[in-house]
Amino acid sequence: MNANAKQKILALLKNTNGYISGEEISSHLGITRAAVWKHIRALREEGYAVDSVPNKGYRLESIPDLVTPEEILDGLQTKQMGRSVYFTDSTDSTNEEAKRHALMGVPDGSLFITEEQTMGKGRLGRVWTSPKGGGLWFSILCRSHLSPLQISNMTLITGLAVCRAIRSETGCEVMIKWPNDIVIGSRKVCGILTEMAAEVGKIEYVIPGIGINVNIPSFPKELALKATSLQIETGKPLRRAKLLQAVLVELENALAAFENAPEQFPDEYRRLCVSLHKRVRFFRNGEPRDGQAVDISPEGELIVQEDNGEIASIYSGEVLVQGIYGDSF
Ligand code: BT5
């Protein structure tokens, strides 16, 4: 079956107010009425509710919550980001998908997205729970001009973009826990894992991998205290493709701004960073060190005034924040 014709029929249905006749569709696309019917049936199987009435034709009644290329590209307002979509029903990890495709020369801004990850990755070998259909599990391949040092800010810029998008799409007052968590209150709604490949002094590619808990009604016991979803917070399910489009736009803008002026770390990040002005604990050589988070440096480091009076600049790693996910120390 011609997938392109199916996409065109979907676009026609979306752009028609009311019914469109089978005859009109078939003459518009130059295919038979029987072929139109087959495509309509395929769309219904995917979850599109298409009403059909004799002598009137077809009408799209509702759109399922899909993250297929058709739904992502429909109305996407970016120049490059997310314009090539690699969608799978299930995969090990979208970061791994992106790495495999990077070797095949796919374009800058390619999006790798899946309904379910069977080996979703957190940092430091941890697991990211990615149930089917409940979230936005995706990675973006960026062939950046930044230096490996500047790239350490990628996670922070991505977090800022996700934060902006969730705020504008849902009104949820999400905050950033430095460096890679997006939280609502004291629970995590999104995690970011950035991976990169570099030669000496030159970036080959960088892959921000983003997991957003969207339509997850509840979490298993071991996560229930530290995880939340947008559905839990707002009380209703959300169209994932629409939120994703907003993230892609924000990410494209935030990255462009950062590439133009890498020395100007956005003040907005500081305002949205829940770790700042809190008691924090970090680790040096396995030893816990406590203090107060006082600033983010222009390079994106967390600056901590330690209890012993020293000032520490933390570049990466785990930082516990008192009051978040029940961190206590
Ligand atoms: C992260 O690691 O937060 C990075 C998560 C990145 C996930 C995305 S999904 C798309 C792409 N492909 C991948 O394979 N990964 C990326 P970290 O800071 O290490 O946090 C991991 C910890 O968060 C786990 O040990 C759990 O305690 C908790 N966790 C696991 N799944 C969670 C979920 N769905 N929501 C909230 N917390 C979760």
Short mmCIF file of C-alpha atoms and ligand atoms in Angstrom, two decimals:
data_model
loop_
_atom_site.label_atom_id
_atom_site.label_comp_id
_atom_site.label_asym_id
_atom_site.label_seq_id
_atom_site.Cartn_x
_atom_site.Cartn_y
_atom_site.Cartn_z
CA MET A 1 0.00 0.00 0.00
CA ASN A 2 1.22 3.49 -0.81
CA ALA A 3 2.01 5.11 2.55
CA ASN A 4 2.30 8.47 0.91
CA ALA A 5 -1.32 8.30 -0.31
CA LYS A 6 -2.40 7.43 3.23
CA GLN A 7 -0.59 10.50 4.56
CA LYS A 8 -2.20 12.66 1.91
CA ILE A 9 -5.66 11.33 2.79
CA LEU A 10 -4.97 12.06 6.44
CA ALA A 11 -3.92 15.61 5.54
CA LEU A 12 -7.10 16.06 3.46
CA LEU A 13 -9.26 14.80 6.32
CA LYS A 14 -7.51 17.10 8.78
CA ASN A 15 -7.95 20.10 6.53
CA THR A 16 -11.62 19.48 5.79
CA ASN A 17 -14.30 20.94 7.97
CA GLY A 18 -17.03 18.30 7.84
CA TYR A 19 -17.24 15.50 5.28
CA ILE A 20 -15.20 14.91 2.15
CA SER A 21 -16.49 12.43 -0.41
CA GLY A 22 -14.60 9.33 -1.47
CA GLU A 23 -14.89 10.57 -5.03
CA GLU A 24 -13.26 13.88 -4.20
CA ILE A 25 -10.38 12.13 -2.43
CA SER A 26 -9.87 9.64 -5.27
CA SER A 27 -9.83 12.31 -7.96
CA HIS A 28 -7.58 14.56 -5.86
CA LEU A 29 -4.98 11.82 -5.41
CA GLY A 30 -5.51 9.98 -8.70
CA ILE A 31 -6.30 6.65 -6.98
CA THR A 32 -9.38 4.40 -7.08
CA ARG A 33 -12.27 4.60 -4.60
CA ALA A 34 -11.31 1.10 -3.45
CA ALA A 35 -7.78 2.31 -2.66
CA VAL A 36 -9.21 5.25 -0.71
CA TRP A 37 -11.27 2.82 1.33
CA LYS A 38 -8.23 0.65 2.08
CA HIS A 39 -6.27 3.64 3.34
CA ILE A 40 -9.19 4.76 5.50
CA ARG A 41 -9.30 1.29 7.00
CA ALA A 42 -5.55 1.45 7.72
CA LEU A 43 -5.97 4.84 9.40
CA ARG A 44 -8.75 3.43 11.57
CA GLU A 45 -6.50 0.54 12.56
CA GLU A 46 -3.93 3.11 13.73
CA GLY A 47 -6.59 4.69 15.93
CA TYR A 48 -7.88 7.57 13.81
CA ALA A 49 -11.65 7.75 14.25
CA VAL A 50 -12.99 8.29 10.73
CA ASP A 51 -16.73 8.50 10.37
CA SER A 52 -18.23 7.47 7.02
CA VAL A 53 -21.73 8.33 5.87
CA PRO A 54 -23.20 7.18 2.54
CA ASN A 55 -23.53 10.04 0.05
CA LYS A 56 -21.51 12.38 2.30
CA GLY A 57 -18.15 10.70 2.58
CA TYR A 58 -15.57 10.69 5.37
CA ARG A 59 -14.95 12.88 8.38
CA LEU A 60 -12.09 12.78 10.90
CA GLU A 61 -13.60 12.70 14.37
CA SER A 62 -10.56 12.27 16.55
CA ILE A 63 -6.81 11.85 16.34
CA PRO A 64 -5.06 9.21 18.45
CA ASP A 65 -2.13 10.10 20.69
CA LEU A 66 0.59 8.95 18.30
CA VAL A 67 4.20 10.05 17.84
CA THR A 68 4.43 8.84 14.26
CA PRO A 69 6.25 10.97 11.67
CA GLU A 70 2.86 12.14 10.28
CA GLU A 71 1.76 13.53 13.63
CA ILE A 72 5.15 15.03 14.50
CA LEU A 73 5.67 16.74 11.15
CA ASP A 74 2.11 18.06 10.89
CA GLY A 75 2.47 21.72 11.88
CA LEU A 76 6.07 21.43 13.14
CA GLN A 77 7.54 24.95 13.27
CA THR A 78 11.28 24.22 13.17
CA LYS A 79 13.81 24.78 10.42
CA GLN A 80 15.94 21.67 10.95
CA MET A 81 15.26 20.14 14.35
CA GLY A 82 13.15 16.99 14.10
CA ARG A 83 12.59 17.28 10.35
CA SER A 84 13.92 13.75 9.77
CA VAL A 85 11.98 11.40 12.01
CA TYR A 86 13.03 7.82 12.79
CA PHE A 87 10.12 6.21 14.59
CA THR A 88 10.01 2.70 16.06
CA ASP A 89 7.33 0.91 18.03
CA SER A 90 9.94 -0.47 20.40
CA THR A 91 13.72 -0.17 20.71
CA ASP A 92 16.47 -0.73 23.26
CA SER A 93 17.27 2.98 23.70
CA THR A 94 16.74 5.94 21.39
CA ASN A 95 20.27 7.17 22.23
CA GLU A 96 21.59 3.87 20.85
CA GLU A 97 19.33 4.24 17.77
CA ALA A 98 20.77 7.71 17.20
CA LYS A 99 24.36 6.45 17.55
CA ARG A 100 23.74 3.63 15.08
CA HIS A 101 22.28 6.08 12.55
CA ALA A 102 25.01 8.69 13.12
CA LEU A 103 27.41 6.33 11.38
CA MET A 104 25.10 6.25 8.36
CA GLY A 105 25.33 10.01 7.91
CA VAL A 106 21.76 11.03 8.77
CA PRO A 107 21.22 14.81 8.85
CA ASP A 108 21.76 17.24 11.71
CA GLY A 109 18.64 17.51 13.89
CA SER A 110 17.40 13.97 13.12
CA LEU A 111 14.88 12.76 15.68
CA PHE A 112 14.80 9.20 17.04
CA ILE A 113 11.61 8.41 18.87
CA THR A 114 9.91 5.29 20.12
CA GLU A 115 6.78 4.15 21.91
CA GLU A 116 8.74 1.98 24.33
CA GLN A 117 12.37 1.45 25.40
CA THR A 118 13.38 -1.99 26.55
CA MET A 119 16.77 -0.80 27.87
CA GLY A 120 16.20 2.91 28.51
CA LYS A 121 19.36 4.42 29.98
CA GLY A 122 19.86 6.85 32.82
CA ARG A 123 23.31 8.15 33.76
CA LEU A 124 26.05 6.02 35.27
CA GLY A 125 24.50 2.74 34.10
CA ARG A 126 21.15 3.42 35.71
CA VAL A 127 17.85 2.37 34.14
CA TRP A 128 15.24 4.74 32.72
CA THR A 129 11.75 3.23 32.93
CA SER A 130 10.01 3.84 29.59
CA PRO A 131 6.58 2.19 29.44
CA LYS A 132 4.78 1.80 26.12
CA GLY A 133 2.78 4.78 24.93
CA GLY A 134 3.14 6.70 28.19
CA GLY A 135 5.95 9.06 27.47
CA LEU A 136 8.08 10.95 25.05
CA TRP A 137 11.24 8.87 24.75
CA PHE A 138 13.46 10.49 22.15
CA SER A 139 16.96 11.55 21.13
CA ILE A 140 18.28 14.14 18.72
CA LEU A 141 21.41 13.91 16.67
CA CYS A 142 23.22 17.26 16.68
CA ARG A 143 26.24 17.81 14.51
CA SER A 144 27.36 20.84 16.45
CA HIS A 145 30.04 23.45 15.84
CA LEU A 146 30.71 23.79 19.55
CA SER A 147 33.89 22.60 21.19
CA PRO A 148 33.81 19.54 23.46
CA LEU A 149 34.15 21.86 26.46
CA GLN A 150 31.17 23.99 25.51
CA ILE A 151 29.15 20.87 24.85
CA SER A 152 28.99 20.18 28.55
CA ASN A 153 26.29 22.83 28.52
CA MET A 154 24.18 20.77 26.13
CA THR A 155 22.33 19.03 28.96
CA LEU A 156 21.59 22.36 30.60
CA ILE A 157 20.38 24.00 27.38
CA THR A 158 18.20 20.95 26.67
CA GLY A 159 16.75 21.12 30.18
CA LEU A 160 15.94 24.78 29.73
CA ALA A 161 14.17 24.06 26.42
CA VAL A 162 12.12 21.21 27.92
CA CYS A 163 11.22 23.37 30.89
CA ARG A 164 9.98 26.20 28.66
CA ALA A 165 7.95 23.81 26.50
CA ILE A 166 6.28 22.01 29.40
CA ARG A 167 5.45 25.32 31.05
CA SER A 168 3.88 26.77 27.91
CA GLU A 169 1.99 23.60 26.94
CA THR A 170 0.69 22.58 30.36
CA GLY A 171 1.08 25.49 32.77
CA CYS A 172 2.89 23.10 35.15
CA GLU A 173 5.53 24.97 37.13
CA VAL A 174 8.41 22.69 36.27
CA MET A 175 11.89 23.48 37.55
CA ILE A 176 15.37 22.17 36.73
CA LYS A 177 17.40 20.17 39.23
CA TRP A 178 20.97 20.71 38.08
CA PRO A 179 22.16 19.26 35.81
CA ASN A 180 19.71 16.90 34.11
CA ASP A 181 16.38 16.53 35.87
CA ILE A 182 13.12 18.37 35.34
CA VAL A 183 11.01 18.29 38.45
CA ILE A 184 7.56 19.27 39.62
CA GLY A 185 7.61 19.92 43.35
CA SER A 186 9.96 17.25 44.64
CA ARG A 187 9.28 14.65 41.91
CA LYS A 188 11.03 14.01 38.61
CA VAL A 189 9.00 14.35 35.41
CA CYS A 190 11.88 14.28 32.90
CA GLY A 191 15.48 13.13 32.71
CA ILE A 192 18.15 13.98 30.16
CA LEU A 193 21.13 11.90 29.13
CA THR A 194 23.63 13.55 26.78
CA GLU A 195 26.17 11.45 24.93
CA MET A 196 28.74 12.54 22.40
CA ALA A 197 31.49 11.40 20.11
CA ALA A 198 34.50 13.66 19.67
CA GLU A 199 37.93 13.62 18.16
CA VAL A 200 40.64 15.76 19.68
CA GLY A 201 39.10 19.22 19.96
CA LYS A 202 36.30 18.51 17.53
CA ILE A 203 32.75 17.29 18.04
CA GLU A 204 31.58 14.53 15.78
CA TYR A 205 28.07 14.60 17.17
CA VAL A 206 26.23 15.11 20.40
CA ILE A 207 23.01 13.35 21.32
CA PRO A 208 20.70 14.74 23.96
CA GLY A 209 18.34 11.93 24.97
CA ILE A 210 15.16 13.09 26.65
CA GLY A 211 12.59 11.11 28.59
CA ILE A 212 9.38 12.92 29.58
CA ASN A 213 6.70 11.15 31.61
CA VAL A 214 3.52 12.28 29.89
CA ASN A 215 0.50 9.96 30.03
CA ILE A 216 1.56 7.67 32.84
CA PRO A 217 -1.28 7.32 35.35
CA SER A 218 0.85 5.77 38.11
CA PHE A 219 4.36 4.44 38.81
CA PRO A 220 5.66 1.20 40.28
CA LYS A 221 6.32 1.30 44.01
CA GLU A 222 10.06 1.90 43.73
CA LEU A 223 9.48 5.08 41.68
CA ALA A 224 6.21 6.32 43.13
CA LEU A 225 7.85 8.67 45.63
CA LYS A 226 10.34 10.23 43.25
CA ALA A 227 8.59 10.23 39.86
CA THR A 228 5.57 12.02 38.47
CA SER A 229 3.94 12.50 35.07
CA LEU A 230 2.21 15.39 33.38
CA GLN A 231 -1.02 13.41 33.46
CA ILE A 232 -0.74 12.97 37.23
CA GLU A 233 -0.02 16.69 37.68
CA THR A 234 -2.68 18.11 35.36
CA GLY A 235 -5.30 15.39 35.88
CA LYS A 236 -5.71 14.71 32.18
CA PRO A 237 -3.85 13.05 29.31
CA LEU A 238 -1.94 15.24 26.88
CA ARG A 239 -1.27 15.01 23.14
CA ARG A 240 2.36 13.94 23.08
CA ALA A 241 3.08 15.08 19.51
CA LYS A 242 2.06 18.65 20.38
CA LEU A 243 4.33 18.78 23.42
CA LEU A 244 7.16 17.29 21.39
CA GLN A 245 6.76 19.96 18.71
CA ALA A 246 7.04 22.63 21.38
CA VAL A 247 10.20 21.01 22.78
CA LEU A 248 11.77 20.86 19.31
CA VAL A 249 11.08 24.55 18.67
CA GLU A 250 12.44 25.58 22.07
CA LEU A 251 15.51 23.39 21.64
CA GLU A 252 16.29 24.79 18.21
CA ASN A 253 16.00 28.34 19.55
CA ALA A 254 17.94 27.71 22.75
CA LEU A 255 20.78 25.97 20.91
CA ALA A 256 21.01 28.70 18.27
CA ALA A 257 21.18 31.35 21.01
CA PHE A 258 23.88 29.39 22.82
CA GLU A 259 25.92 28.75 19.67
CA ASN A 260 25.82 32.48 18.88
CA ALA A 261 26.94 33.54 22.34
CA PRO A 262 28.33 30.58 24.32
CA GLU A 263 29.78 32.91 26.95
CA GLN A 264 26.35 34.21 27.95
CA PHE A 265 24.86 31.53 30.12
CA PRO A 266 21.12 32.30 30.25
CA ASP A 267 19.94 33.98 33.44
CA GLU A 268 16.60 32.25 32.91
CA TYR A 269 18.30 28.96 33.79
CA ARG A 270 19.26 30.36 37.18
CA ARG A 271 15.67 31.43 37.85
CA LEU A 272 14.37 27.96 36.95
CA CYS A 273 17.06 26.02 38.80
CA VAL A 274 15.65 24.47 41.94
CA SER A 275 19.12 23.50 43.23
CA LEU A 276 20.23 27.10 43.72
CA HIS A 277 20.22 28.57 47.23
CA LYS A 278 19.56 25.13 48.71
CA ARG A 279 21.59 22.83 50.93
CA VAL A 280 23.33 20.34 48.67
CA ARG A 281 25.58 17.33 48.99
CA PHE A 282 28.12 16.26 46.37
CA PHE A 283 30.90 13.72 46.34
CA ARG A 284 34.66 14.06 45.86
CA ASN A 285 36.63 10.81 45.71
CA GLY A 286 33.62 9.05 47.15
CA GLU A 287 33.52 11.40 50.17
CA PRO A 288 30.35 13.44 50.81
CA ARG A 289 30.78 17.24 50.92
CA ASP A 290 27.99 19.55 52.07
CA GLY A 291 27.26 23.18 51.43
CA GLN A 292 24.99 25.76 49.88
CA ALA A 293 24.52 26.04 46.09
CA VAL A 294 25.16 29.71 45.35
CA ASP A 295 25.42 30.11 41.56
CA ILE A 296 25.80 28.58 38.11
CA SER A 297 29.03 29.61 36.37
CA PRO A 298 29.04 30.83 32.74
CA GLU A 299 30.39 27.35 31.88
CA GLY A 300 27.33 25.74 33.46
CA GLU A 301 29.05 24.51 36.64
CA LEU A 302 27.20 24.47 39.93
CA ILE A 303 29.05 26.69 42.41
CA VAL A 304 28.84 25.50 46.00
CA GLN A 305 29.92 27.35 49.11
CA GLU A 306 31.05 24.46 51.26
CA ASP A 307 30.45 24.38 55.01
CA ASN A 308 34.23 24.45 55.51
CA GLY A 309 34.36 27.81 53.68
CA GLU A 310 35.80 26.51 50.40
CA ILE A 311 34.17 27.26 47.05
CA ALA A 312 33.65 24.23 44.80
CA SER A 313 32.80 24.26 41.08
CA ILE A 314 30.95 21.09 40.15
CA TYR A 315 31.18 20.09 36.54
CA SER A 316 29.14 16.92 36.49
CA GLY A 317 27.92 14.07 38.64
CA GLU A 318 25.39 13.57 41.36
CA VAL A 319 24.31 16.46 43.55
CA LEU A 320 21.69 15.79 46.18
CA VAL A 321 19.38 18.66 46.98
CA GLN A 322 17.69 18.76 50.35
CA GLY A 323 13.93 18.37 49.94
CA ILE A 324 14.01 16.80 46.48
CA TYR A 325 13.04 13.10 46.07
CA GLY A 326 13.33 12.77 49.80
CA ASP A 327 17.09 13.45 49.62
CA SER A 328 18.07 13.76 53.24
CA PHE A 329 21.50 14.31 54.71
C1 BT5 B 1 18.42 10.40 33.80
O1 BT5 B 1 19.34 9.62 34.45
O2 BT5 B 1 17.59 11.08 34.34
C2 BT5 B 1 18.52 10.34 32.29
C3 BT5 B 1 17.29 9.76 31.67
C4 BT5 B 1 17.32 9.85 30.16
C5 BT5 B 1 16.23 9.07 29.52
C6 BT5 B 1 16.17 9.30 28.02
S1 BT5 B 1 14.78 8.55 27.30
C7 BT5 B 1 15.40 8.79 25.72
C8 BT5 B 1 16.89 8.53 25.80
N1 BT5 B 1 17.21 7.14 25.59
C9 BT5 B 1 17.74 6.58 26.68
O3 BT5 B 1 18.09 5.38 26.76
N2 BT5 B 1 17.84 7.49 27.66
C10 BT5 B 1 17.37 8.79 27.23
P1 BT5 B 1 19.61 9.61 36.03
O4 BT5 B 1 19.82 11.00 36.52
O5 BT5 B 1 20.71 8.64 36.19
O6 BT5 B 1 18.28 9.08 36.66
C11 BT5 B 1 17.95 7.72 36.63
C12 BT5 B 1 17.11 7.45 37.87
O7 BT5 B 1 15.82 8.06 37.73
C13 BT5 B 1 16.82 5.97 38.06
O8 BT5 B 1 17.82 5.36 38.83
C14 BT5 B 1 15.49 5.96 38.79
O9 BT5 B 1 15.66 6.19 40.17
C15 BT5 B 1 14.80 7.21 38.25
N3 BT5 B 1 13.89 6.89 37.12
C16 BT5 B 1 13.93 5.87 36.23
N4 BT5 B 1 12.93 5.95 35.35
C17 BT5 B 1 12.23 7.06 35.69
C18 BT5 B 1 11.09 7.70 35.14
N5 BT5 B 1 10.44 7.24 34.07
N6 BT5 B 1 10.67 8.85 35.74
C19 BT5 B 1 11.29 9.35 36.82
N7 BT5 B 1 12.37 8.81 37.37
C20 BT5 B 1 12.84 7.67 36.81
#
